Coordinates of C-alpha atoms in Angstrom, one line a residue:
M1 CA 16.4 43.4 -25.9
T2 CA 19.6 42.2 -29.0
S3 CA 19.6 39.1 -30.4
S4 CA 22.5 37.6 -31.8
T5 CA 22.1 38.2 -35.7
A6 CA 24.8 36.5 -37.2
K7 CA 23.8 34.6 -40.4
A8 CA 24.8 31.1 -41.1
G9 CA 27.1 31.0 -44.3
R10 CA 27.7 28.4 -47.0
K11 CA 30.6 26.0 -45.0
E12 CA 27.6 26.0 -42.1
W13 CA 24.5 25.1 -44.6
I14 CA 27.5 22.3 -45.9
A15 CA 28.2 20.8 -42.6
L16 CA 24.9 20.0 -41.5
T17 CA 24.4 18.0 -44.5
V18 CA 27.4 15.9 -42.8
L19 CA 25.7 16.1 -39.5
L20 CA 22.7 14.2 -41.2
L21 CA 24.6 11.5 -42.1
P22 CA 25.3 10.0 -38.0
L23 CA 21.5 10.4 -38.1
L24 CA 20.1 8.7 -40.4
L25 CA 22.1 5.8 -39.6
V26 CA 21.6 5.6 -36.0
S27 CA 17.7 6.2 -36.1
M28 CA 18.0 3.6 -38.8
D29 CA 20.4 1.2 -37.3
M30 CA 16.8 0.0 -34.7
G31 CA 15.1 -1.3 -37.8
V32 CA 16.8 -2.7 -39.5
L33 CA 17.6 -6.0 -37.4
Y34 CA 13.8 -7.3 -38.2
F35 CA 14.7 -7.9 -41.2
A36 CA 17.3 -9.8 -40.5
L37 CA 16.6 -11.4 -38.0
P38 CA 15.4 -14.4 -39.4
F39 CA 18.2 -15.4 -42.0
I40 CA 20.6 -14.1 -38.6
S41 CA 18.5 -17.5 -36.7
T42 CA 19.0 -19.5 -40.4
E43 CA 22.8 -19.0 -39.9
L44 CA 24.3 -18.2 -36.0
E45 CA 21.1 -20.5 -34.2
P46 CA 20.9 -18.5 -31.8
T47 CA 18.6 -19.0 -28.7
A48 CA 15.3 -17.3 -28.1
P49 CA 17.3 -15.4 -25.7
Q50 CA 20.0 -14.4 -27.5
Q51 CA 17.5 -13.3 -30.4
L52 CA 15.4 -11.2 -27.8
W53 CA 19.1 -9.3 -26.2
M54 CA 20.0 -9.0 -30.5
M55 CA 17.2 -7.4 -31.1
D56 CA 17.1 -5.5 -27.5
I57 CA 21.0 -4.6 -26.0
Y58 CA 21.2 -1.5 -28.8
G59 CA 18.8 0.3 -27.9
F60 CA 19.3 0.2 -24.2
L61 CA 23.0 1.3 -23.9
L62 CA 22.4 4.3 -26.4
A63 CA 19.4 5.2 -23.7
G64 CA 21.6 4.3 -20.3
L65 CA 24.7 5.7 -22.4
L66 CA 23.1 9.3 -23.5
I67 CA 23.3 11.3 -20.3
T68 CA 27.0 10.1 -19.7
M69 CA 28.5 10.6 -23.1
G70 CA 26.5 13.7 -23.2
A71 CA 28.8 15.3 -20.4
L72 CA 31.4 14.2 -22.3
G73 CA 31.2 15.8 -25.2
D74 CA 30.1 19.1 -23.4
R75 CA 34.0 18.0 -21.4
I76 CA 36.5 17.2 -23.9
G77 CA 35.1 18.5 -27.6
R78 CA 30.9 18.3 -29.7
R79 CA 33.4 17.4 -32.7
R80 CA 35.5 15.3 -31.6
L81 CA 33.5 12.6 -29.6
L82 CA 31.4 13.1 -32.6
L83 CA 34.5 11.8 -34.7
I84 CA 35.2 9.3 -32.2
G85 CA 31.8 7.6 -31.9
A86 CA 31.7 8.0 -35.8
A87 CA 34.9 5.5 -35.6
A88 CA 33.4 3.2 -33.0
F89 CA 29.9 2.7 -35.1
G90 CA 31.4 2.0 -39.2
A91 CA 34.1 -0.2 -36.8
A92 CA 31.4 -2.2 -34.8
S93 CA 29.2 -2.2 -37.9
V94 CA 31.6 -4.2 -39.6
A95 CA 32.4 -6.7 -37.0
A96 CA 28.6 -6.7 -36.8
A97 CA 28.2 -8.2 -40.6
F98 CA 31.1 -10.4 -40.5
S99 CA 29.8 -12.2 -37.0
T100 CA 30.2 -15.8 -36.9
S101 CA 28.5 -16.5 -33.7
A102 CA 25.6 -15.1 -31.8
E103 CA 27.8 -14.3 -29.3
M104 CA 29.5 -11.7 -31.1
L105 CA 26.8 -9.9 -33.0
I106 CA 25.9 -9.8 -29.6
A107 CA 29.2 -8.3 -28.2
T108 CA 28.9 -6.1 -31.7
R109 CA 25.5 -4.5 -31.6
A110 CA 25.8 -3.6 -28.1
L111 CA 29.0 -1.5 -28.9
L112 CA 26.6 -0.4 -31.9
G113 CA 25.2 1.2 -29.3
V114 CA 27.9 2.7 -27.1
A115 CA 28.8 4.1 -30.0
G116 CA 24.9 5.9 -31.5
A117 CA 25.1 7.1 -27.6
T118 CA 28.6 8.9 -28.8
L119 CA 26.7 10.3 -32.0
M120 CA 23.4 11.6 -30.5
P121 CA 24.0 14.1 -28.0
S122 CA 26.8 15.4 -30.5
T123 CA 24.7 16.3 -33.2
L124 CA 22.5 18.8 -31.9
A125 CA 24.9 20.3 -30.2
L126 CA 26.9 21.3 -32.5
V127 CA 24.0 22.9 -34.5
R128 CA 23.7 25.1 -31.7
N129 CA 27.6 26.6 -32.5
M130 CA 26.9 26.6 -36.2
F131 CA 23.5 28.5 -36.1
H132 CA 23.1 31.6 -33.6
D133 CA 20.6 33.4 -36.3
P134 CA 17.2 32.0 -34.2
A135 CA 15.8 32.3 -38.4
Q136 CA 17.9 30.0 -39.5
R137 CA 18.8 27.5 -36.6
R138 CA 15.0 26.6 -37.3
I139 CA 15.2 25.5 -40.7
A140 CA 18.3 24.1 -39.1
I141 CA 16.2 22.0 -36.5
G142 CA 13.7 21.9 -39.1
V143 CA 16.3 19.7 -41.4
W144 CA 18.0 17.8 -38.2
T145 CA 14.3 16.7 -37.6
A146 CA 12.9 15.7 -41.2
A147 CA 16.4 13.3 -41.4
L148 CA 15.7 12.0 -38.1
T149 CA 12.6 10.7 -39.2
A150 CA 13.7 10.0 -42.6
G151 CA 16.4 7.8 -41.7
A152 CA 13.3 5.2 -39.1
T153 CA 11.5 5.1 -41.3
L154 CA 13.5 3.8 -43.8
G155 CA 15.6 2.2 -41.5
P156 CA 12.6 -0.8 -43.0
V157 CA 12.9 0.4 -46.6
A158 CA 16.5 -0.4 -46.6
G159 CA 16.7 -3.4 -45.0
G160 CA 14.5 -5.8 -46.9
L161 CA 15.8 -4.0 -50.3
L162 CA 19.0 -4.8 -48.7
L163 CA 17.9 -8.2 -48.1
N164 CA 16.7 -9.3 -51.3
H165 CA 19.7 -9.5 -53.0
F166 CA 22.2 -9.8 -50.3
W167 CA 23.2 -11.6 -47.2
W168 CA 22.3 -9.7 -44.2
G169 CA 25.7 -8.2 -43.0
S170 CA 24.3 -5.7 -45.5
A171 CA 22.4 -4.5 -43.1
F172 CA 24.8 -3.9 -40.9
L173 CA 27.5 -2.6 -44.1
L174 CA 25.1 -0.1 -45.1
N175 CA 26.6 2.8 -42.5
V176 CA 30.5 2.0 -43.3
P177 CA 30.2 4.8 -46.6
A178 CA 28.9 7.1 -44.2
M179 CA 31.0 6.6 -41.4
V180 CA 33.7 7.3 -43.5
L181 CA 32.5 10.6 -45.3
L182 CA 31.9 11.9 -41.8
L183 CA 35.9 11.1 -40.7
A184 CA 36.9 13.0 -43.9
V185 CA 34.9 16.3 -43.7
G186 CA 34.4 16.6 -39.9
P187 CA 37.3 18.1 -39.2
F188 CA 37.3 20.5 -42.3
L189 CA 33.0 21.0 -42.1
L190 CA 32.7 21.0 -38.3
P191 CA 33.4 23.5 -35.5
E192 CA 34.9 22.4 -32.3
F193 CA 33.0 22.9 -29.1
K194 CA 33.9 22.1 -25.4
D195 CA 33.8 24.0 -21.9
A196 CA 36.8 25.0 -20.9
A197 CA 35.8 25.0 -17.2
A198 CA 34.1 22.1 -17.0
G199 CA 35.7 19.4 -13.9
R200 CA 36.1 15.9 -14.6
L201 CA 33.4 13.2 -15.3
D202 CA 32.2 12.1 -12.4
L203 CA 32.3 8.3 -12.4
I204 CA 29.9 7.7 -10.0
S205 CA 26.9 9.7 -11.5
A206 CA 27.6 7.9 -14.7
A207 CA 26.8 4.5 -13.3
L208 CA 25.0 6.2 -11.8
S209 CA 22.2 6.6 -14.8
L210 CA 23.7 3.8 -17.3
V211 CA 22.0 2.0 -14.1
S212 CA 18.7 4.1 -13.6
V213 CA 18.1 4.2 -17.5
L214 CA 18.6 0.8 -18.3
A215 CA 16.8 -1.1 -14.8
V216 CA 14.0 0.9 -15.9
I217 CA 13.5 0.8 -19.7
Y218 CA 14.0 -3.6 -19.3
G219 CA 11.9 -3.7 -16.8
I220 CA 9.0 -1.3 -18.5
K221 CA 9.2 -3.6 -21.8
E222 CA 9.5 -6.9 -20.3
I223 CA 5.9 -5.9 -18.5
A224 CA 4.6 -4.5 -21.8
A225 CA 6.2 -8.0 -23.7
E226 CA 5.4 -10.5 -20.9
G227 CA 2.9 -8.9 -18.8
F228 CA 3.7 -8.3 -14.6
A229 CA 6.4 -10.1 -13.1
P230 CA 8.4 -10.1 -10.2
L231 CA 11.1 -9.1 -11.7
Y232 CA 10.7 -6.8 -14.1
V233 CA 8.8 -4.6 -11.8
V234 CA 11.6 -5.1 -9.0
S235 CA 13.6 -3.8 -12.1
V236 CA 11.6 -0.4 -12.5
V237 CA 12.0 0.0 -8.2
V238 CA 15.3 -0.8 -8.4
G239 CA 15.6 1.8 -11.4
L240 CA 13.7 4.5 -10.2
A241 CA 16.0 4.6 -6.8
V242 CA 19.0 4.3 -8.2
G243 CA 17.3 6.9 -10.5
Y244 CA 17.0 8.9 -7.0
L245 CA 20.5 8.1 -6.3
F246 CA 21.7 10.0 -8.9
V247 CA 19.6 13.5 -8.7
R248 CA 20.9 14.0 -4.8
R249 CA 24.2 12.7 -6.2
Q250 CA 24.0 15.9 -9.0
R251 CA 23.2 18.4 -5.8
M252 CA 26.0 18.0 -3.7
L253 CA 28.3 17.8 -6.6
V254 CA 29.8 21.1 -7.5
D255 CA 30.0 19.9 -11.6
P256 CA 27.6 17.7 -11.9
L257 CA 26.1 15.5 -14.9
I258 CA 22.9 17.8 -15.1
D259 CA 22.2 20.9 -13.5
L260 CA 18.7 19.9 -12.4
A261 CA 18.5 24.2 -12.0
L262 CA 17.2 23.1 -15.4
F263 CA 14.4 22.2 -14.9
R264 CA 12.9 25.1 -12.8
I265 CA 13.1 26.7 -16.1
R266 CA 8.9 25.9 -17.5
A267 CA 10.0 26.9 -20.9
Y268 CA 12.5 23.9 -20.2
S269 CA 10.9 21.4 -18.3
A270 CA 7.5 21.5 -20.2
S271 CA 9.3 20.9 -23.4
I272 CA 10.2 17.8 -21.5
V273 CA 7.4 16.7 -20.8
V274 CA 6.1 17.4 -23.9
N275 CA 8.0 15.2 -25.6
V276 CA 7.7 12.4 -23.0
I277 CA 3.8 12.6 -24.0
A278 CA 4.6 12.9 -27.4
S279 CA 7.5 9.7 -27.5
I280 CA 4.7 8.0 -26.0
A281 CA 1.8 8.8 -28.7
L282 CA 4.3 8.2 -31.5
M283 CA 5.3 4.8 -30.3
G284 CA 1.4 3.9 -29.9
S285 CA 1.0 4.8 -33.3
A286 CA 3.6 3.0 -34.6
L287 CA 3.2 -0.9 -32.9
F288 CA -0.8 -0.2 -34.5
N289 CA -0.2 0.7 -38.1
T290 CA 2.9 -2.2 -37.5
Q291 CA 0.7 -4.5 -36.0
Y292 CA -2.7 -3.6 -38.2
M293 CA -0.9 -3.5 -41.6
Q294 CA 0.9 -7.3 -40.6
L295 CA -1.3 -8.4 -39.2
V296 CA -4.9 -8.0 -39.4
L297 CA -4.6 -7.0 -43.4
G298 CA -1.6 -9.4 -44.1
M299 CA 1.2 -7.0 -45.6
R300 CA 4.7 -8.8 -46.0
P301 CA 6.8 -6.3 -44.1
L302 CA 8.3 -4.6 -46.7
T303 CA 6.0 -4.3 -48.3
A304 CA 3.7 -2.6 -44.1
A305 CA 7.0 -0.4 -44.9
L306 CA 6.7 0.7 -48.2
W307 CA 3.3 2.4 -47.6
S308 CA 4.0 3.6 -44.5
L309 CA 5.7 6.3 -46.5
A310 CA 3.2 7.1 -48.4
V311 CA 3.1 9.6 -44.9
L312 CA 5.8 11.4 -46.0
P313 CA 5.0 14.2 -48.2
G314 CA 2.1 15.0 -46.1
I315 CA 4.4 15.2 -43.1
T316 CA 6.7 17.9 -44.6
V317 CA 4.2 20.4 -45.8
A318 CA 2.9 20.1 -42.4
L319 CA 6.4 20.6 -41.2
T320 CA 6.7 23.0 -43.6
V321 CA 3.8 25.0 -42.6
S322 CA 4.6 24.9 -38.7
G323 CA 7.3 27.2 -39.9
V324 CA 6.3 29.6 -41.5
L325 CA 3.4 30.0 -38.9
A326 CA 6.5 30.0 -36.3
K327 CA 8.1 33.5 -37.2
K328 CA 4.1 35.0 -36.2
V329 CA 2.7 32.7 -33.2
R330 CA 3.8 31.8 -30.2
P331 CA 5.0 28.3 -30.0
G332 CA 2.7 27.0 -27.3
F333 CA 0.3 28.1 -29.1
L334 CA 1.9 26.1 -31.9
I335 CA 3.1 23.2 -29.4
C336 CA -1.1 22.7 -29.0
G337 CA -1.8 22.6 -32.4
G338 CA 0.8 19.6 -32.9
L339 CA -1.0 17.2 -30.4
F340 CA -3.9 18.3 -31.4
L341 CA -3.2 17.0 -34.6
A342 CA -2.0 14.7 -33.1
T343 CA -5.4 13.6 -31.5
V344 CA -6.9 13.4 -34.8
G345 CA -4.9 11.5 -35.7
F346 CA -5.7 8.8 -32.6
V347 CA -9.1 9.5 -32.7
V348 CA -9.2 8.7 -36.3
M349 CA -7.6 4.9 -36.2
S350 CA -9.9 4.5 -33.1
R351 CA -12.5 4.1 -36.4
A352 CA -10.3 1.6 -38.1
R353 CA -11.9 -2.0 -38.1
P354 CA -10.7 -5.3 -40.3
G355 CA -12.8 -4.3 -43.6
S356 CA -11.8 -0.6 -43.4
P357 CA -9.7 0.6 -46.2
L358 CA -5.6 1.0 -45.4
A359 CA -5.7 4.8 -46.3
L360 CA -7.6 5.7 -43.2
V361 CA -4.8 3.7 -40.6
L362 CA -2.3 5.2 -43.3
I363 CA -4.2 9.2 -42.8
G364 CA -4.4 8.8 -38.9
A365 CA -0.6 7.6 -38.4
G366 CA 0.3 11.3 -40.8
L367 CA -2.2 12.6 -38.9
V368 CA -0.1 11.5 -35.6
A369 CA 3.2 12.0 -36.3
A370 CA 3.2 15.3 -38.9
G371 CA 1.8 16.2 -34.9
V372 CA 3.7 14.9 -32.7
L373 CA 6.5 16.8 -35.3
I374 CA 5.3 19.7 -34.9
A375 CA 5.1 19.9 -31.8
T376 CA 8.7 18.6 -30.7
T377 CA 10.5 20.6 -33.5
L378 CA 8.9 23.8 -32.0
T379 CA 10.3 21.7 -28.3
A380 CA 13.8 21.2 -29.6
E381 CA 14.2 24.6 -30.4
L382 CA 12.8 25.5 -26.9
I383 CA 14.9 23.8 -25.3
L384 CA 18.6 24.3 -27.4
T385 CA 17.7 28.6 -26.6
S386 CA 16.4 27.8 -23.0
A387 CA 20.0 28.3 -21.0
P388 CA 23.8 29.2 -22.0
P389 CA 25.6 26.5 -24.6
E390 CA 28.4 25.5 -22.6
R391 CA 27.0 21.7 -21.4
A392 CA 24.5 21.3 -24.2
G393 CA 24.8 17.9 -24.7
A394 CA 24.4 16.9 -21.4
A395 CA 20.8 19.3 -21.0
G396 CA 20.1 18.2 -24.2
A397 CA 20.6 13.8 -23.4
T398 CA 18.7 14.7 -20.5
S399 CA 16.0 15.5 -22.5
E400 CA 16.5 12.2 -25.2
T401 CA 16.2 9.8 -22.3
G402 CA 13.3 10.5 -21.4
S403 CA 11.8 10.2 -25.1
E404 CA 13.3 6.4 -25.0
L405 CA 11.6 6.4 -21.5
G406 CA 8.4 7.6 -22.8
G407 CA 8.4 5.0 -26.4
A408 CA 8.6 2.0 -24.0
L409 CA 6.5 3.6 -21.6
G410 CA 3.9 4.1 -25.5
I411 CA 3.8 0.2 -25.8
A412 CA 3.8 0.0 -22.1
I413 CA 0.9 1.6 -20.9
L414 CA -1.2 1.6 -24.4
G415 CA 0.0 -1.7 -25.9
S416 CA -1.5 -3.1 -22.6
V417 CA -4.5 -1.6 -22.7
A418 CA -5.3 -2.4 -26.1
D419 CA -4.1 -6.0 -24.8
A420 CA -6.4 -6.4 -22.4
V421 CA -9.0 -5.6 -24.6
Y422 CA -8.6 -8.2 -26.8
G423 CA -8.0 -10.9 -24.5
R424 CA -11.0 -9.8 -22.6
D425 CA -12.9 -10.0 -26.4
M426 CA -11.0 -13.4 -26.9
R427 CA -12.6 -14.6 -23.7
A428 CA -16.1 -14.1 -24.2
A429 CA -16.1 -16.1 -27.2
S430 CA -15.6 -19.7 -28.6
F431 CA -14.6 -22.2 -31.4
D432 CA -15.9 -24.4 -32.8
G433 CA -12.8 -27.6 -33.8
V434 CA -10.1 -26.0 -32.1
P435 CA -8.5 -27.5 -29.5
A436 CA -8.9 -25.6 -25.9
D437 CA -4.7 -25.1 -25.5
A438 CA -4.9 -23.3 -29.1
V439 CA -6.9 -21.4 -28.5
H440 CA -5.5 -20.5 -25.4
A441 CA -2.5 -19.3 -27.1
A442 CA -4.7 -17.3 -29.4
N443 CA -6.1 -15.2 -26.4
D444 CA -3.3 -13.7 -25.6
T445 CA -2.2 -12.0 -29.5
L446 CA -3.0 -11.6 -32.8
A447 CA 0.4 -13.0 -33.7
A448 CA -0.5 -15.9 -31.8
A449 CA -3.7 -16.5 -33.1
S450 CA -2.8 -16.2 -36.6
A451 CA -0.1 -18.9 -36.0
T452 CA -2.9 -21.2 -34.1
A453 CA -5.2 -20.0 -37.4
E454 CA -3.0 -21.0 -39.9
R455 CA -2.6 -24.7 -38.0
F456 CA -6.2 -25.2 -38.1
P457 CA -7.1 -24.9 -41.5
G458 CA -11.2 -24.6 -42.1
V459 CA -14.1 -22.4 -40.5
G460 CA -13.2 -23.3 -37.4
G461 CA -9.6 -21.2 -37.6
E462 CA -11.2 -18.8 -40.2
H463 CA -13.4 -17.5 -37.5
L464 CA -10.3 -17.5 -34.4
L465 CA -8.7 -15.1 -37.1
D466 CA -11.5 -13.7 -37.2
T467 CA -12.8 -12.8 -34.0
A468 CA -8.9 -12.3 -33.3
R469 CA -8.9 -9.2 -35.5
D470 CA -11.7 -7.6 -35.0
A471 CA -11.0 -8.2 -31.2
F472 CA -7.4 -6.3 -32.4
T473 CA -9.2 -3.1 -33.5
H474 CA -11.5 -3.2 -30.4
G475 CA -8.7 -2.9 -28.1
M476 CA -7.1 -0.3 -31.0
E477 CA -10.0 1.7 -30.5
Y478 CA -9.4 1.7 -26.5
A479 CA -6.1 2.3 -26.4
T480 CA -6.1 5.3 -29.2
L481 CA -8.9 6.7 -28.0
G482 CA -6.8 7.4 -24.1
G483 CA -4.2 8.1 -26.4
A484 CA -5.9 11.1 -27.2
V485 CA -7.6 11.9 -23.9
V486 CA -3.6 12.1 -23.1
L487 CA -2.9 14.4 -26.1
A488 CA -5.9 16.5 -25.3
L489 CA -4.9 17.0 -22.1
A490 CA -0.9 17.6 -22.7
A491 CA -2.0 19.8 -25.9
A492 CA -4.1 22.0 -22.5
V493 CA -1.1 22.1 -20.1
A494 CA 1.4 23.7 -23.1
T495 CA -0.2 25.8 -23.9
W496 CA -1.1 27.0 -20.4
L497 CA 3.1 27.1 -19.4
L498 CA 3.8 27.9 -22.5
R499 CA 2.1 30.6 -23.0
G500 CA 5.1 33.2 -21.8
V501 CA 6.8 32.5 -24.6
P502 CA 7.5 35.5 -27.3
V503 CA 7.8 34.6 -31.1
A504 CA 11.6 35.1 -31.4
A505 CA 14.0 33.0 -29.8
P506 CA 16.2 35.2 -27.3
G507 CA 19.4 36.2 -28.4
E508 CA 22.0 33.7 -26.9
E509 CA 24.2 36.4 -24.3
E510 CA 20.4 37.1 -22.7
I511 CA 19.1 33.6 -22.5
G512 CA 21.3 32.6 -19.0
A513 CA 20.2 36.4 -18.0
E514 CA 16.4 35.5 -18.7
V515 CA 16.9 31.8 -16.7
E516 CA 18.7 33.3 -13.9
T517 CA 15.8 35.7 -13.5
E518 CA 13.1 32.9 -14.0
V519 CA 14.8 30.9 -11.5
D520 CA 15.4 33.1 -9.2
A521 CA 11.7 34.4 -9.2
D522 CA 10.0 30.5 -9.4
V523 CA 12.5 28.5 -6.2
E524 CA 15.0 31.4 -4.6
A525 CA 14.5 29.2 -1.2
D526 CA 16.8 26.2 -3.5
M527 CA 19.2 28.2 -6.0
H528 CA 22.2 27.0 -6.2
A529 CA 24.8 30.1 -6.1
D530 CA 26.1 29.0 -9.7
V531 CA 23.5 28.1 -11.9
H532 CA 24.3 27.0 -15.5
A533 CA 21.6 26.0 -17.6
D534 CA 23.0 24.0 -20.5
V535 CA 20.1 22.2 -23.8
E536 CA 20.0 20.4 -25.7
V537 CA 17.6 19.4 -28.6
D538 CA 14.9 16.5 -27.8
A539 CA 16.0 13.2 -31.2
S540 CA 14.5 10.2 -30.1
A541 CA 10.7 11.2 -29.8
M542 CA 11.0 12.0 -33.6
I543 CA 11.8 7.9 -33.9
V544 CA 9.2 5.5 -35.4
E545 CA 11.4 2.0 -34.1
P546 CA 9.5 -0.9 -35.7
V547 CA 7.6 -2.5 -33.8
P548 CA 8.8 -6.4 -33.7
I549 CA 5.8 -8.4 -33.1
R550 CA 6.0 -11.2 -30.8
A551 CA 3.7 -13.1 -28.8
R552 CA 3.6 -13.4 -25.0

């Protein structure tokens, strides 16, 4: 077997730094609004539902359009789509900064979500086009991963610092200079790539994918935030039904948005599963870490965000070590190691109590993040090399969509377990000096209990808050231990499924042949004559989105 050994030069590495700009900003934009929301509420006076739409519409449309935009980039050109998205993202940021009404801000946030969906699938697909040497590509993916993670972590910090000195619109104007720079140098540094043989974009498939993803993620997020209600359950069921119709349509199309044969490739499908589970773990960790620092330890949001940066050096070391080991150790074993590290992190977090030192939670959250990022960086390499590059954008967007779903599930499942234990402990306690209706409200969430305790100072309020904090950490213990069990099982399954993947990535020219061989062996009876295998790297699994703390 011959590997593609063409080495990337200075131009490609400079181009990589240009590609990092949209990554940083799209991930930062997910969290910056949470700090700006109190100032926006004062000036624009949105209703409670409008506030929720301001926060959620960006992520909803970003997730819902990833598949469509990935397929569109494969057809019209990835650099072209990236630059169109950059222009739209910059213009929508200016419009958001100078919004004069709640409705205008919601509309501009929606535009930012659409533009963000054009940026995400293009970046890693272009990395594949620029870096053909496996060792260089692995480094490039590691840099890409680090930038995405840094953007998600720095978003709350940057938002908090800007809002300490400027008006709330400055949080959106932060995007503009970087997008202008990308538009100025991108045409000269970034290569163009598109599938010349691709057919027209199927608009019906695009609509089905959008409705399916939006309905499922909306339903899951609302169930996590508000509890089970008929509307939210129906939303999930409708989304799954529309998703089934989407899959059926892809089977009938000659040129589908997603080639379903990809999921018969063990390296690809196993990597997708790992990414979904990793997203569940990462979002669960972020949920508990955020609430623990703010509501149990009483930190201000900016202070908590700054403390979160303390884990970055450890994560960097872990990623560096895994990059060195990847040259000699099979990826399946390293992915297992990363998930096991995250398992240990969850076990450490489960030991946190109201009186525990801050270092305990930071170490636990850092181990979860490091382990998840080790695993997802390696699955990124597997996904990127599982198929030829003609339609990598659409295939990778499928991975990113799965990660968005995993993030929603992380909050819904782990959050629901913690909430159930919290509510049980609170209902079992009695609180003298606090009215029954106030106690009832405090039984829902720790945020509600903190607000109730402020209204009733004295022994009764202090006892209620202490009990609520104990109940929260008890719920956090159950949820993180449950997450640890899931991660341990995922590590074992990933090791078994990926046991045949070699250390060195195969050459680009051989990948298509290997894919065809594996598909033939596994599903010979179902296989269509024309197998297109395209893959992209998961991004969203690595985004630690700041979790808004809202009372149920």
